[in-house]
Every structure is written in structure tokens, then in C-alpha cells.
mmCIF file of C-alpha atoms and ligand atoms in Angstrom:
data_model
loop_
_atom_site.group_PDB
_atom_site.id
_atom_site.type_symbol
_atom_site.label_atom_id
_atom_site.label_comp_id
_atom_site.label_asym_id
_atom_site.label_seq_id
_atom_site.Cartn_x
_atom_site.Cartn_y
_atom_site.Cartn_z
ATOM 1 C CA HIS A 45 18.156 -21.941 -151.281
ATOM 2 C CA ALA A 46 16.816 -22.133 -147.771
ATOM 3 C CA LYS A 47 20.201 -23.422 -146.689
ATOM 4 C CA ASP A 48 22.014 -20.529 -148.390
ATOM 5 C CA SER A 49 19.895 -17.832 -146.849
ATOM 6 C CA GLY A 50 20.200 -19.579 -143.509
ATOM 7 C CA ARG A 51 23.955 -19.440 -143.795
ATOM 8 C CA ASN A 52 23.824 -15.794 -144.847
ATOM 9 C CA SER A 53 21.725 -14.712 -141.922
ATOM 10 C CA TYR A 54 23.992 -16.723 -139.672
ATOM 11 C CA SER A 55 27.093 -14.943 -140.902
ATOM 12 C CA PHE A 56 25.274 -11.618 -140.766
ATOM 13 C CA PHE A 57 24.505 -12.357 -137.133
ATOM 14 C CA THR A 58 28.060 -13.334 -136.217
ATOM 15 C CA GLN A 59 29.368 -10.295 -138.094
ATOM 16 C CA LYS A 60 27.146 -8.080 -136.018
ATOM 17 C CA MET A 61 28.201 -9.771 -132.780
ATOM 18 C CA GLN A 62 31.835 -9.371 -133.750
ATOM 19 C CA ASN A 63 31.363 -5.671 -134.411
ATOM 20 C CA ILE A 64 29.741 -5.199 -131.029
ATOM 21 C CA ALA A 65 32.523 -7.144 -129.323
ATOM 22 C CA ARG A 66 35.187 -5.198 -131.201
ATOM 23 C CA ARG A 67 33.672 -1.832 -130.290
ATOM 24 C CA LYS A 68 33.440 -2.884 -126.671
ATOM 25 C CA LEU A 69 37.091 -3.912 -126.494
ATOM 26 C CA MET A 70 38.162 -0.732 -128.235
ATOM 27 C CA LEU A 71 36.117 1.438 -125.863
ATOM 28 C CA LYS A 72 37.419 -0.538 -122.907
ATOM 29 C CA SER A 73 41.066 0.285 -123.643
ATOM 30 C CA GLN A 74 40.285 3.896 -124.575
ATOM 31 C CA LEU A 75 38.256 4.283 -121.397
ATOM 32 C CA ALA A 76 41.081 2.913 -119.267
ATOM 33 C CA LEU A 77 43.378 5.570 -120.737
ATOM 34 C CA ALA A 78 40.771 8.306 -120.417
ATOM 35 C CA ILE A 79 40.333 7.537 -116.721
ATOM 36 C CA GLU A 80 44.073 7.478 -116.182
ATOM 37 C CA ASN A 81 44.583 10.769 -118.021
ATOM 38 C CA LYS A 82 41.550 12.360 -116.338
ATOM 39 C CA GLU A 83 39.894 13.021 -119.689
ATOM 40 C CA LEU A 84 36.413 12.337 -118.352
ATOM 41 C CA SER A 85 34.298 15.176 -117.084
ATOM 42 C CA VAL A 86 31.353 15.589 -114.779
ATOM 43 C CA VAL A 87 28.170 17.621 -115.311
ATOM 44 C CA TYR A 88 25.630 18.513 -112.645
ATOM 45 C CA GLN A 89 21.851 18.464 -112.930
ATOM 46 C CA PRO A 90 19.858 20.619 -110.501
ATOM 47 C CA ILE A 91 17.335 18.955 -108.171
ATOM 48 C CA ILE A 92 14.660 21.354 -106.986
ATOM 49 C CA SER A 93 12.706 21.194 -103.740
ATOM 50 C CA ILE A 94 9.017 21.815 -104.433
ATOM 51 C CA GLY A 95 8.350 22.833 -100.819
ATOM 52 C CA GLU A 96 11.174 25.365 -100.643
ATOM 53 C CA GLN A 97 10.962 26.276 -104.339
ATOM 54 C CA LYS A 98 14.732 26.269 -104.554
ATOM 55 C CA VAL A 99 17.688 24.247 -105.781
ATOM 56 C CA ARG A 100 18.754 21.899 -103.004
ATOM 57 C CA LYS A 101 20.962 19.390 -104.810
ATOM 58 C CA PHE A 102 22.865 18.545 -107.941
ATOM 59 C CA GLU A 103 23.281 15.074 -109.389
ATOM 60 C CA ALA A 104 26.818 14.443 -110.649
ATOM 61 C CA LEU A 105 26.748 12.717 -114.065
ATOM 62 C CA ILE A 106 29.825 11.460 -115.860
ATOM 63 C CA ARG A 107 30.633 12.510 -119.440
ATOM 64 C CA TRP A 108 33.155 11.119 -121.906
ATOM 65 C CA ASN A 109 34.232 12.752 -125.117
ATOM 66 C CA ASN A 110 36.243 10.089 -126.908
ATOM 67 C CA PHE A 111 38.157 11.746 -129.768
ATOM 68 C CA GLY A 112 35.225 14.000 -130.595
ATOM 69 C CA GLU A 113 32.485 11.410 -130.056
ATOM 70 C CA TRP A 114 30.256 11.697 -126.978
ATOM 71 C CA ILE A 115 29.785 8.193 -125.636
ATOM 72 C CA SER A 116 26.658 7.716 -123.528
ATOM 73 C CA PRO A 117 27.203 6.707 -119.907
ATOM 74 C CA GLU A 118 24.539 4.058 -120.505
ATOM 75 C CA GLU A 119 27.148 2.420 -122.741
ATOM 76 C CA PHE A 120 30.465 3.073 -121.027
ATOM 77 C CA VAL A 121 29.420 2.697 -117.399
ATOM 78 C CA GLY A 122 28.429 -0.861 -118.353
ATOM 79 C CA ILE A 123 31.835 -1.387 -119.949
ATOM 80 C CA ALA A 124 33.564 0.034 -116.876
ATOM 81 C CA GLU A 125 31.593 -2.390 -114.726
ATOM 82 C CA GLU A 126 32.482 -5.354 -116.900
ATOM 83 C CA PHE A 127 36.205 -4.611 -117.076
ATOM 84 C CA SER A 128 36.959 -3.561 -113.502
ATOM 85 C CA LEU A 129 37.219 0.133 -114.340
ATOM 86 C CA ILE A 130 34.237 1.177 -112.266
ATOM 87 C CA LYS A 131 36.098 1.841 -109.042
ATOM 88 C CA PRO A 132 38.591 4.303 -110.541
ATOM 89 C CA LEU A 133 35.730 5.886 -112.501
ATOM 90 C CA GLY A 134 33.657 6.199 -109.349
ATOM 91 C CA SER A 135 36.457 7.671 -107.318
ATOM 92 C CA PHE A 136 37.110 10.233 -110.077
ATOM 93 C CA VAL A 137 33.455 11.325 -109.973
ATOM 94 C CA LEU A 138 33.376 11.513 -106.179
ATOM 95 C CA THR A 139 36.556 13.595 -106.129
ATOM 96 C CA GLN A 140 35.214 15.976 -108.791
ATOM 97 C CA ALA A 141 31.923 16.285 -106.913
ATOM 98 C CA CYS A 142 33.772 17.111 -103.686
ATOM 99 C CA LEU A 143 35.918 19.745 -105.420
ATOM 100 C CA GLU A 144 32.801 21.260 -106.947
ATOM 101 C CA LEU A 145 30.940 21.356 -103.661
ATOM 102 C CA LYS A 146 33.904 22.875 -101.890
ATOM 103 C CA LYS A 147 33.994 25.605 -104.513
ATOM 104 C CA LEU A 148 30.253 26.271 -104.223
ATOM 105 C CA LYS A 149 30.519 26.511 -100.451
ATOM 106 C CA SER A 150 33.336 29.008 -100.744
ATOM 107 C CA GLN A 151 31.078 31.058 -103.033
ATOM 108 C CA GLY A 152 28.435 31.170 -100.309
ATOM 109 C CA PHE A 153 26.194 28.332 -101.483
ATOM 110 C CA THR A 154 26.401 26.485 -98.203
ATOM 111 C CA ASP A 155 23.284 24.312 -98.210
ATOM 112 C CA ILE A 156 23.783 22.378 -101.440
ATOM 113 C CA ILE A 157 24.141 18.584 -101.521
ATOM 114 C CA ILE A 158 25.692 16.620 -104.369
ATOM 115 C CA ASN A 159 24.314 13.213 -105.369
ATOM 116 C CA VAL A 160 26.833 10.712 -106.699
ATOM 117 C CA ASN A 161 25.803 7.552 -108.573
ATOM 118 C CA ARG A 162 27.269 4.304 -107.327
ATOM 119 C CA SER A 163 27.180 1.153 -109.367
ATOM 120 C CA VAL A 164 26.427 -2.134 -107.641
ATOM 121 C CA PHE A 165 29.948 -3.160 -108.713
ATOM 122 C CA GLU A 166 31.554 -0.410 -106.660
ATOM 123 C CA ILE A 167 29.815 -1.245 -103.450
ATOM 124 C CA PRO A 168 32.680 -1.507 -100.981
ATOM 125 C CA LEU A 169 33.684 -5.046 -100.241
ATOM 126 C CA ASN A 170 34.583 -4.194 -96.693
ATOM 127 C CA LYS A 171 34.706 -1.426 -94.163
ATOM 128 C CA SER A 172 38.051 -0.032 -95.275
ATOM 129 C CA GLU A 173 36.724 0.565 -98.793
ATOM 130 C CA ASN A 174 33.743 2.263 -97.264
ATOM 131 C CA ASP A 175 36.113 4.443 -95.273
ATOM 132 C CA LEU A 176 37.831 5.403 -98.533
ATOM 133 C CA TRP A 177 34.665 7.211 -99.641
ATOM 134 C CA LEU A 178 34.321 8.892 -96.283
ATOM 135 C CA ASN A 179 38.008 9.872 -96.371
ATOM 136 C CA THR A 180 37.614 11.459 -99.816
ATOM 137 C CA ILE A 181 34.759 13.547 -98.420
ATOM 138 C CA ALA A 182 36.753 14.527 -95.340
ATOM 139 C CA GLU A 183 39.878 15.374 -97.351
ATOM 140 C CA HIS A 184 37.869 18.068 -99.107
ATOM 141 C CA ASP A 185 36.756 19.588 -95.794
ATOM 142 C CA LEU A 186 33.226 18.352 -96.363
ATOM 143 C CA GLN A 187 30.825 16.492 -94.104
ATOM 144 C CA PRO A 188 29.242 13.129 -94.972
ATOM 145 C CA GLN A 189 25.924 15.041 -94.903
ATOM 146 C CA ASP A 190 27.070 16.918 -98.015
ATOM 147 C CA ILE A 191 27.007 13.810 -100.213
ATOM 148 C CA CYS A 192 24.118 11.541 -101.129
ATOM 149 C CA PHE A 193 24.845 8.208 -102.824
ATOM 150 C CA GLU A 194 22.441 6.995 -105.509
ATOM 151 C CA LEU A 195 22.088 3.255 -105.852
ATOM 152 C CA THR A 196 19.829 1.175 -108.040
ATOM 153 C CA GLU A 197 17.643 -1.657 -106.913
ATOM 154 C CA SER A 198 20.156 -4.301 -107.993
ATOM 155 C CA ALA A 199 22.494 -3.141 -105.212
ATOM 156 C CA LEU A 200 19.840 -4.180 -102.745
ATOM 157 C CA ALA A 201 19.024 -7.635 -104.109
ATOM 158 C CA PRO A 202 18.711 -10.341 -101.475
ATOM 159 C CA ASP A 203 22.013 -11.960 -102.555
ATOM 160 C CA LYS A 204 23.723 -8.654 -101.706
ATOM 161 C CA ARG A 205 22.845 -8.848 -98.043
ATOM 162 C CA ASN A 206 26.248 -7.651 -96.967
ATOM 163 C CA ASN A 207 25.460 -4.323 -98.612
ATOM 164 C CA GLU A 208 23.030 -3.646 -95.836
ATOM 165 C CA VAL A 209 25.854 -3.500 -93.314
ATOM 166 C CA LEU A 210 27.848 -1.143 -95.523
ATOM 167 C CA PHE A 211 24.902 1.157 -96.184
ATOM 168 C CA ASN A 212 24.328 1.309 -92.477
ATOM 169 C CA GLN A 213 27.953 2.367 -91.967
ATOM 170 C CA LEU A 214 27.699 5.132 -94.555
ATOM 171 C CA ARG A 215 24.435 6.250 -93.148
ATOM 172 C CA SER A 216 25.536 6.273 -89.547
ATOM 173 C CA ALA A 217 28.498 8.381 -90.675
ATOM 174 C CA GLY A 218 25.917 10.886 -91.978
ATOM 175 C CA CYS A 219 25.694 10.277 -95.728
ATOM 176 C CA THR A 220 22.242 9.920 -97.230
ATOM 177 C CA ILE A 221 21.193 7.207 -99.667
ATOM 178 C CA ALA A 222 18.827 7.497 -102.639
ATOM 179 C CA LEU A 223 17.235 4.576 -104.447
ATOM 180 C CA ASP A 224 17.656 5.397 -108.157
ATOM 181 C CA ASP A 225 15.420 4.400 -111.089
ATOM 182 C CA PHE A 226 12.751 3.169 -108.704
ATOM 183 C CA GLY A 227 10.300 0.789 -110.305
ATOM 184 C CA THR A 228 12.518 -0.474 -113.116
ATOM 185 C CA GLY A 229 14.648 -3.065 -111.334
ATOM 186 C CA TYR A 230 13.970 -6.243 -109.458
ATOM 187 C CA SER A 231 11.513 -4.531 -107.198
ATOM 188 C CA SER A 232 11.134 -6.374 -104.011
ATOM 189 C CA LEU A 233 9.234 -4.147 -101.686
ATOM 190 C CA SER A 234 10.696 -5.937 -98.691
ATOM 191 C CA TYR A 235 14.031 -4.167 -99.004
ATOM 192 C CA LEU A 236 12.313 -0.855 -98.451
ATOM 193 C CA ARG A 237 11.863 -2.094 -94.904
ATOM 194 C CA ARG A 238 15.318 -3.594 -94.617
ATOM 195 C CA ILE A 239 17.582 -0.995 -96.159
ATOM 196 C CA PRO A 240 18.014 2.497 -94.766
ATOM 197 C CA ILE A 241 17.072 4.682 -97.714
ATOM 198 C CA ASP A 242 16.389 8.401 -97.411
ATOM 199 C CA PHE A 243 15.172 9.180 -100.933
ATOM 200 C CA ILE A 244 13.274 7.318 -103.613
ATOM 201 C CA LYS A 245 13.834 8.489 -107.187
ATOM 202 C CA ILE A 246 10.920 7.568 -109.438
ATOM 203 C CA ASP A 247 12.256 6.559 -112.834
ATOM 204 C CA ARG A 248 11.626 8.862 -115.756
ATOM 205 C CA ALA A 249 9.754 6.063 -117.587
ATOM 206 C CA PHE A 250 6.806 6.540 -115.215
ATOM 207 C CA ILE A 251 6.939 10.338 -115.311
ATOM 208 C CA SER A 252 7.030 10.833 -119.074
ATOM 209 C CA ASP A 253 3.572 9.329 -119.704
ATOM 210 C CA MET A 254 1.904 10.449 -116.498
ATOM 211 C CA SER A 255 -0.358 13.020 -118.071
ATOM 212 C CA GLU A 256 -1.687 10.709 -120.816
ATOM 213 C CA ASN A 257 -1.402 7.294 -119.209
ATOM 214 C CA GLN A 258 -3.819 6.725 -116.341
ATOM 215 C CA SER A 259 -2.007 3.670 -114.995
ATOM 216 C CA ASP A 260 1.332 5.517 -114.856
ATOM 217 C CA ASN A 261 -0.443 8.273 -112.997
ATOM 218 C CA ILE A 262 -1.824 5.763 -110.487
ATOM 219 C CA LEU A 263 1.593 4.128 -110.084
ATOM 220 C CA VAL A 264 3.311 7.447 -109.439
ATOM 221 C CA SER A 265 0.747 8.569 -106.890
ATOM 222 C CA THR A 266 0.976 5.189 -105.159
ATOM 223 C CA ILE A 267 4.782 5.288 -105.037
ATOM 224 C CA ILE A 268 4.640 8.775 -103.549
ATOM 225 C CA ALA A 269 2.034 7.789 -100.938
ATOM 226 C CA MET A 270 3.985 4.652 -100.004
ATOM 227 C CA SER A 271 7.301 6.505 -99.754
ATOM 228 C CA LYS A 272 5.786 9.126 -97.515
ATOM 229 C CA ALA A 273 4.178 6.506 -95.295
ATOM 230 C CA LEU A 274 7.642 4.944 -94.915
ATOM 231 C CA GLY A 275 9.157 8.320 -94.050
ATOM 232 C CA LYS A 276 11.172 8.704 -97.251
ATOM 233 C CA LYS A 277 11.450 11.716 -99.515
ATOM 234 C CA VAL A 278 10.489 11.371 -103.164
ATOM 235 C CA VAL A 279 12.341 12.709 -106.201
ATOM 236 C CA ALA A 280 10.744 12.602 -109.661
ATOM 237 C CA GLU A 281 13.252 12.132 -112.489
ATOM 238 C CA GLY A 282 12.834 13.268 -116.076
ATOM 239 C CA VAL A 283 10.305 16.047 -115.482
ATOM 240 C CA GLU A 284 10.068 17.903 -118.762
ATOM 241 C CA THR A 285 6.809 19.862 -118.650
ATOM 242 C CA LEU A 286 4.960 22.272 -116.389
ATOM 243 C CA GLU A 287 1.993 19.891 -116.496
ATOM 244 C CA GLN A 288 4.128 17.101 -115.016
ATOM 245 C CA LEU A 289 5.497 19.467 -112.389
ATOM 246 C CA ASN A 290 1.978 20.508 -111.348
ATOM 247 C CA LEU A 291 0.696 16.927 -111.215
ATOM 248 C CA LEU A 292 3.681 15.851 -109.089
ATOM 249 C CA SER A 293 3.358 18.860 -106.848
ATOM 250 C CA ASP A 294 -0.342 18.034 -106.242
ATOM 251 C CA LEU A 295 0.592 14.432 -105.423
ATOM 252 C CA GLY A 296 2.993 15.626 -102.718
ATOM 253 C CA CYS A 297 6.279 14.848 -104.490
ATOM 254 C CA ASP A 298 9.217 16.466 -102.649
ATOM 255 C CA TYR A 299 11.832 17.055 -105.353
ATOM 256 C CA ILE A 300 11.934 17.544 -109.108
ATOM 257 C CA GLN A 301 14.760 16.772 -111.521
ATOM 258 C CA GLY A 302 14.500 17.134 -115.262
ATOM 259 C CA TYR A 303 14.835 19.210 -118.380
ATOM 260 C CA TYR A 304 11.862 21.365 -117.338
ATOM 261 C CA PHE A 305 14.211 23.117 -114.930
ATOM 262 C CA SER A 306 17.565 22.277 -116.448
ATOM 263 C CA LYS A 307 19.720 19.823 -118.330
ATOM 264 C CA PRO A 308 22.920 18.740 -116.581
ATOM 265 C CA LEU A 309 25.267 21.749 -116.430
ATOM 266 C CA PRO A 310 29.033 22.111 -116.651
ATOM 267 C CA SER A 311 30.829 23.148 -113.500
ATOM 268 C CA ALA A 312 31.336 26.728 -114.693
ATOM 269 C CA GLU A 313 27.564 27.348 -114.903
ATOM 270 C CA LEU A 314 26.474 26.196 -111.446
ATOM 271 C CA ALA A 315 26.975 29.407 -109.486
ATOM 272 C CA SER A 316 25.074 31.537 -111.991
ATOM 273 C CA TYR A 317 22.301 28.934 -112.217
ATOM 274 C CA LEU A 318 21.900 29.131 -108.433
ATOM 275 C CA THR A 319 21.983 32.918 -108.418
ATOM 276 C CA ASP A 320 19.494 33.330 -111.269
ATOM 277 C CA PHE A 321 17.188 30.465 -110.318
ATOM 278 C CA SER A 322 13.493 31.145 -110.337
ATOM 279 C CA TYR A 323 10.903 28.471 -109.560
ATOM 280 C CA HIS A 324 8.250 30.139 -111.666
ATOM 281 C CA GLN A 325 10.005 30.093 -114.997
HETATM 282 P P1 C2E B 658 20.524 8.154 -113.741
HETATM 283 O O1 C2E B 658 21.413 8.102 -112.556
HETATM 284 O O2 C2E B 658 19.131 7.682 -113.559
HETATM 285 O O3 C2E B 658 20.587 9.658 -114.247
HETATM 286 C C1 C2E B 658 19.514 10.334 -114.831
HETATM 287 C C2 C2E B 658 19.643 10.368 -116.338
HETATM 288 O O4 C2E B 658 18.475 10.972 -116.889
HETATM 289 C C3 C2E B 658 20.807 11.210 -116.837
HETATM 290 O O5 C2E B 658 21.278 10.609 -118.046
HETATM 291 C C4 C2E B 658 20.145 12.556 -117.122
HETATM 292 O O6 C2E B 658 20.880 13.355 -118.042
HETATM 293 C C5 C2E B 658 18.844 12.076 -117.708
HETATM 294 N N1 C2E B 658 17.768 13.067 -117.583
HETATM 295 C C6 C2E B 658 17.548 13.944 -116.581
HETATM 296 N N2 C2E B 658 16.451 14.681 -116.794
HETATM 297 C C7 C2E B 658 15.931 14.263 -117.978
HETATM 298 C C8 C2E B 658 14.769 14.668 -118.742
HETATM 299 O O7 C2E B 658 13.980 15.545 -118.378
HETATM 300 N N3 C2E B 658 14.559 14.001 -119.924
HETATM 301 C C9 C2E B 658 15.402 13.021 -120.367
HETATM 302 N N4 C2E B 658 15.129 12.456 -121.541
HETATM 303 N N5 C2E B 658 16.515 12.640 -119.661
HETATM 304 C C10 C2E B 658 16.761 13.249 -118.482
HETATM 305 P P2 C2E B 658 22.830 10.361 -118.330
HETATM 306 O O8 C2E B 658 23.636 11.491 -117.782
HETATM 307 O O9 C2E B 658 22.955 10.009 -119.758
HETATM 308 O O10 C2E B 658 23.162 9.090 -117.430
HETATM 309 C C11 C2E B 658 22.575 7.870 -117.703
HETATM 310 C C12 C2E B 658 22.849 6.867 -116.607
HETATM 311 O O11 C2E B 658 24.255 6.545 -116.563
HETATM 312 C C13 C2E B 658 22.538 7.380 -115.199
HETATM 313 O O12 C2E B 658 21.146 7.272 -114.943
HETATM 314 C C14 C2E B 658 23.364 6.444 -114.357
HETATM 315 O O13 C2E B 658 22.731 5.192 -114.214
HETATM 316 C C15 C2E B 658 24.603 6.274 -115.227
HETATM 317 N N6 C2E B 658 25.653 7.207 -114.756
HETATM 318 C C16 C2E B 658 25.862 8.494 -115.098
HETATM 319 N N7 C2E B 658 26.929 9.009 -114.422
HETATM 320 C C17 C2E B 658 27.387 8.013 -113.626
HETATM 321 C C18 C2E B 658 28.464 7.904 -112.669
HETATM 322 O O14 C2E B 658 29.202 8.856 -112.393
HETATM 323 N N8 C2E B 658 28.624 6.692 -112.052
HETATM 324 C C19 C2E B 658 27.802 5.619 -112.302
HETATM 325 N N9 C2E B 658 28.028 4.464 -111.653
HETATM 326 N N10 C2E B 658 26.780 5.687 -113.184
HETATM 327 C C20 C2E B 658 26.576 6.876 -113.824
HETATM 328 MG MG1 MG B 659 21.204 8.711 -110.660
HETATM 329 MG MG1 MG B 660 17.706 7.515 -112.381
HETATM 330 MG MG1 MG B 661 19.048 5.616 -115.141
#
């Protein structure tokens, strides 16, 4: 009997693996088509400056409706990375973000910045790929200062030393760089010295339990103090409550992003969000 049930759980396991593999391959080919046919869309989540009490930035976030089913970027960005689709995906998002920003500027919203996520797999391999990003920005009559690139800690791992050179190029051109999901990756504090980062985004995992969990609270206040000492601005991600906002504000956090202010918004809603925005909701 033991042998039978062993065989059953084995085949159950392989069945499950096969289903996962099948879904992945299916999504991969559908995603390739969706990118080609420009069927992806981009939404924009407001980032609010606590000091100025106003909206200073939007983070561009990719969305994919695949025949009526919303696929999470957590799932398909990974697939794009695995199957060499991340560069076309990334250039689609950057182009959309530039179009959006150009539109906002023409509507009089001149001091907004858009943050664009960059996967470690789309880090330019050389200077000419780096220039491609800068060219996209320039082609839309924007300045490098208008775009901030968000990278996760894995992009800064010691075996990615060459990235340093490329970040420096982007940064000397005028783009800013944010370190995304801070605290969740292979944190090596040494790269905070090495790499030119302007913003540190504290991952939502630390923010969500701040009010109940004393050690999360200590971690967040320490990250903020350290970032400030290093001359970097701090963004808190995933802020959902007024209590979290107040705690972060008291700790000296610079920017807030999260459902407390707004979920990511479609392009058509940005101008009215900016016009109607009130810090004290
Ligand atoms: P991320 O860059 O850390 O983006 C923040 C995520 O947190 C977004 O999820 C956003 O919708 C969500 N979020 C913001 N505020 C709250 C909140 O108050 N509560 C909760 N529960 N969630 C909140 P989303 O849009 O599903 O994106 C997930 C991840 O997928 C992103 O994490 C990023 O790593 C990746 N991603 C999204 N768009 C792109 C893209 O255009 N390019 C690349 N390379 N990755 C992307
Ligand atoms: Mg991000
Ligand atoms: Mg993040
Ligand atoms: Mg994330």
C-alpha cells in the first residue's frame, strides 16, 4: 500500500508540475503576441510628498488583460524575464510613460516625475542600450530628470558590477534611480555606498505591520534614519491607513505610496486626480 500511495503522490506531483509548465508556455506565447499587438496597458499610482503635501510622482505599473483574465505582473513579468520578452515589455512601458508625461505637461502639470520599473534582465548590456532609454525620453521632448528608474536589489548584486557604470551614465545624464522593495532582496549594505541611488523604497511588507509589530517599526525607523544619513530620500510603499501615514510622517519619511491615497489609476484619471488632490482626505 505504501508503494501505491507513494506512486500516487508522485504522479500527483508531476501532474501539478506539468500544469504549471503548460500554463507558463501558454502565457509566454500569448504575452509575446500581446506585446506585439500593444494589448498591454499601463496604470499610474500617485506618490505623495509629505513635506509638500502634494503629488510629486506616479509609478508606472504594467497591466495585462488576457482574454478577460487579469494576469498579475508578479506572474507575467517573471515569464517575460525568462523568455526574453522583458526588453520589448520595458520599452513599451517607458514609451507609454513618456507619452503620459508629455500629455500631463501640456495640461499644465509641469513638475510631475514618472517612475518606471526596470527588471535586472533589462539592464542595458552596453552604453548604446543605455542611450536607447535616453533617446526614448528625448524623442518625447522630455528631460532625463522627468524619469526615475526603479530597480530592485538584485540589479545591484556584486556579480553585476558592470551595472554600476551604466547607472552612473543614466544618472550623469540626469535620470534618478530608486531602489525598489528595499529590505526584501539580497541586502548588502555595501552597495548603498557604491551605487548612486537617489531614493529608497521601503517594501510594503515592513509597512503593513508597523503599527502592531514593534520590530517592523524599529526596522522602518532605522531604514529611514540610515537613508537620510546617506543623503537619500525615502518612499514608503503600501501605505493603507492614516495611522501608518502619521507614523511614517513622524519618522521623517519623505514620500508615501499606497492605497491610503490611491490605487494605481488609468491614464484618463490622472489629470482630475491631480486637480482634486487633497492631502487631508
Ligand atoms: P513594485 O514595483 O514594488 O510595485 C508596487 C506594487 O504594490 C504594485 O503591484 C502596486 O499596485 C502595489 N501596491 C501599491 N500600494 C499598495 C497598497 O497600499 N496595498 C497593497 N496591497 N498593494 C499596493 P503590481 O502593480 O501588481 O506590481 C507588482 C510588481 O510587478 C511590481 O512591484 C514590480 O516588481 C512588477 N512590475 C509592475 N509593472 C512593471 C513593469 O512595467 N516593469 C517591470 N520590470 N516590473 C513591473
Ligand atoms: Mg516599483
Ligand atoms: Mg516595490
Ligand atoms: Mg514589488
